[in-house]
Amino acid sequence: MNVSKRTAMTNEEVFILLDLVEANPIITSKSITASTNKLKEEAWTNLTKSFNASISSTPRSTDQLRFKWDNLKKMARKRSPDFMLSNLKVRRV
């Protein structure tokens, strides 16, 4: 699989990734034991196969999907305080 050319993920690909991560709860597990780490690696490998089977565009590597997932989590954490502040401001009015 040639994944040297990097293209931005489409919204459709992001939604597919989110659905696949949601279907694999071990990926979001906070446990870091050797056995769960092995299960996480297997889950990411299977997720990558499922992801690439469901898209018709550029195939993605496991590393690319993990990196995108990490970036999505970072963006969500970054936006969360802004969201909470805007809700508090609305409640005060």
PDB file of C-alpha atoms in Angstrom:
ATOM      1  CA  MET A   1       0.000   0.000   0.000  1.00  0.00           C
ATOM      2  CA  ASN A   2       1.474   3.312  -1.086  1.00  0.00           C
ATOM      3  CA  VAL A   3       0.700   6.023   1.465  1.00  0.00           C
ATOM      4  CA  SER A   4       3.560   8.376   0.713  1.00  0.00           C
ATOM      5  CA  LYS A   5       1.312  11.024  -0.893  1.00  0.00           C
ATOM      6  CA  ARG A   6      -0.523  12.877   1.849  1.00  0.00           C
ATOM      7  CA  THR A   7      -3.918  14.335   1.188  1.00  0.00           C
ATOM      8  CA  ALA A   8      -6.255  15.943   3.663  1.00  0.00           C
ATOM      9  CA  MET A   9      -9.015  13.783   5.048  1.00  0.00           C
ATOM     10  CA  THR A  10     -12.479  14.557   3.790  1.00  0.00           C
ATOM     11  CA  ASN A  11     -15.366  15.084   6.191  1.00  0.00           C
ATOM     12  CA  GLU A  12     -16.756  11.735   5.079  1.00  0.00           C
ATOM     13  CA  GLU A  13     -13.496  10.023   6.026  1.00  0.00           C
ATOM     14  CA  VAL A  14     -13.474  11.757   9.419  1.00  0.00           C
ATOM     15  CA  PHE A  15     -17.026  10.554  10.114  1.00  0.00           C
ATOM     16  CA  ILE A  16     -16.078   7.008   9.119  1.00  0.00           C
ATOM     17  CA  LEU A  17     -13.079   7.179  11.459  1.00  0.00           C
ATOM     18  CA  LEU A  18     -15.274   8.436  14.305  1.00  0.00           C
ATOM     19  CA  ASP A  19     -17.789   5.630  13.743  1.00  0.00           C
ATOM     20  CA  LEU A  20     -15.057   3.003  13.718  1.00  0.00           C
ATOM     21  CA  VAL A  21     -13.432   4.358  16.882  1.00  0.00           C
ATOM     22  CA  GLU A  22     -16.818   4.421  18.587  1.00  0.00           C
ATOM     23  CA  ALA A  23     -17.354   0.789  17.581  1.00  0.00           C
ATOM     24  CA  ASN A  24     -14.012  -0.153  19.214  1.00  0.00           C
ATOM     25  CA  PRO A  25     -14.245   0.937  22.867  1.00  0.00           C
ATOM     26  CA  ILE A  26     -10.826  -0.557  23.676  1.00  0.00           C
ATOM     27  CA  ILE A  27      -9.238   2.296  21.689  1.00  0.00           C
ATOM     28  CA  THR A  28     -10.597   4.908  24.087  1.00  0.00           C
ATOM     29  CA  SER A  29      -9.786   2.852  27.172  1.00  0.00           C
ATOM     30  CA  LYS A  30      -7.477   4.625  29.608  1.00  0.00           C
ATOM     31  CA  SER A  31      -5.892   1.365  30.736  1.00  0.00           C
ATOM     32  CA  ILE A  32      -2.209   1.035  29.788  1.00  0.00           C
ATOM     33  CA  THR A  33      -1.372  -2.518  30.761  1.00  0.00           C
ATOM     34  CA  ALA A  34       0.571  -4.717  28.362  1.00  0.00           C
ATOM     35  CA  SER A  35      -2.495  -6.794  27.522  1.00  0.00           C
ATOM     36  CA  THR A  36      -4.713  -3.775  26.775  1.00  0.00           C
ATOM     37  CA  ASN A  37      -1.945  -2.159  24.734  1.00  0.00           C
ATOM     38  CA  LYS A  38      -1.786  -5.311  22.615  1.00  0.00           C
ATOM     39  CA  LEU A  39      -5.571  -5.249  22.221  1.00  0.00           C
ATOM     40  CA  LYS A  40      -5.395  -1.581  21.220  1.00  0.00           C
ATOM     41  CA  GLU A  41      -2.769  -2.328  18.554  1.00  0.00           C
ATOM     42  CA  GLU A  42      -4.947  -5.112  17.147  1.00  0.00           C
ATOM     43  CA  ALA A  43      -7.998  -2.839  17.232  1.00  0.00           C
ATOM     44  CA  TRP A  44      -6.148  -0.104  15.312  1.00  0.00           C
ATOM     45  CA  THR A  45      -4.975  -2.644  12.727  1.00  0.00           C
ATOM     46  CA  ASN A  46      -8.521  -3.930  12.236  1.00  0.00           C
ATOM     47  CA  LEU A  47      -9.881  -0.380  12.203  1.00  0.00           C
ATOM     48  CA  THR A  48      -7.418   0.555   9.449  1.00  0.00           C
ATOM     49  CA  LYS A  49      -8.490  -2.426   7.344  1.00  0.00           C
ATOM     50  CA  SER A  50     -12.166  -1.530   7.815  1.00  0.00           C
ATOM     51  CA  PHE A  51     -11.509   2.135   7.072  1.00  0.00           C
ATOM     52  CA  ASN A  52      -9.617   1.421   3.859  1.00  0.00           C
ATOM     53  CA  ALA A  53     -12.275  -1.080   2.753  1.00  0.00           C
ATOM     54  CA  SER A  54     -15.031   1.518   3.190  1.00  0.00           C
ATOM     55  CA  ILE A  55     -13.445   4.401   1.276  1.00  0.00           C
ATOM     56  CA  SER A  56     -12.674   4.759  -2.407  1.00  0.00           C
ATOM     57  CA  SER A  57     -10.085   7.513  -2.110  1.00  0.00           C
ATOM     58  CA  THR A  58      -6.518   7.375  -0.809  1.00  0.00           C
ATOM     59  CA  PRO A  59      -5.830   4.450   1.542  1.00  0.00           C
ATOM     60  CA  ARG A  60      -4.611   5.526   4.980  1.00  0.00           C
ATOM     61  CA  SER A  61      -2.028   3.924   7.238  1.00  0.00           C
ATOM     62  CA  THR A  62      -2.615   3.082  10.875  1.00  0.00           C
ATOM     63  CA  ASP A  63      -0.243   5.883  11.870  1.00  0.00           C
ATOM     64  CA  GLN A  64      -2.197   8.422   9.817  1.00  0.00           C
ATOM     65  CA  LEU A  65      -5.500   7.371  11.372  1.00  0.00           C
ATOM     66  CA  ARG A  66      -4.078   7.453  14.892  1.00  0.00           C
ATOM     67  CA  PHE A  67      -2.577  10.891  14.257  1.00  0.00           C
ATOM     68  CA  LYS A  68      -5.925  12.171  12.964  1.00  0.00           C
ATOM     69  CA  TRP A  69      -7.704  10.711  16.010  1.00  0.00           C
ATOM     70  CA  ASP A  70      -5.214  12.399  18.359  1.00  0.00           C
ATOM     71  CA  ASN A  71      -5.692  15.716  16.555  1.00  0.00           C
ATOM     72  CA  LEU A  72      -9.478  15.417  16.784  1.00  0.00           C
ATOM     73  CA  LYS A  73      -9.209  14.835  20.536  1.00  0.00           C
ATOM     74  CA  LYS A  74      -6.896  17.838  20.925  1.00  0.00           C
ATOM     75  CA  MET A  75      -9.278  20.084  18.982  1.00  0.00           C
ATOM     76  CA  ALA A  76     -12.205  18.911  21.105  1.00  0.00           C
ATOM     77  CA  ARG A  77     -10.310  19.672  24.327  1.00  0.00           C
ATOM     78  CA  LYS A  78      -9.323  23.066  22.983  1.00  0.00           C
ATOM     79  CA  ARG A  79     -12.898  23.993  22.082  1.00  0.00           C
ATOM     80  CA  SER A  80     -14.456  22.653  25.257  1.00  0.00           C
ATOM     81  CA  PRO A  81     -13.581  25.618  27.535  1.00  0.00           C
ATOM     82  CA  ASP A  82     -14.867  28.082  24.922  1.00  0.00           C
ATOM     83  CA  PHE A  83     -18.083  26.128  24.669  1.00  0.00           C
ATOM     84  CA  MET A  84     -18.502  26.043  28.442  1.00  0.00           C
ATOM     85  CA  LEU A  85     -17.812  29.792  28.723  1.00  0.00           C
ATOM     86  CA  SER A  86     -20.349  30.650  26.056  1.00  0.00           C
ATOM     87  CA  ASN A  87     -22.956  28.525  27.853  1.00  0.00           C
ATOM     88  CA  LEU A  88     -22.257  30.270  31.151  1.00  0.00           C
ATOM     89  CA  LYS A  89     -22.594  33.691  29.525  1.00  0.00           C
ATOM     90  CA  VAL A  90     -25.930  32.726  28.004  1.00  0.00           C
ATOM     91  CA  ARG A  91     -27.244  31.502  31.374  1.00  0.00           C
ATOM     92  CA  ARG A  92     -26.347  34.775  33.115  1.00  0.00           C
ATOM     93  CA  VAL A  93     -28.365  36.888  30.691  1.00  0.00           C
TER      94      VAL A  93
END
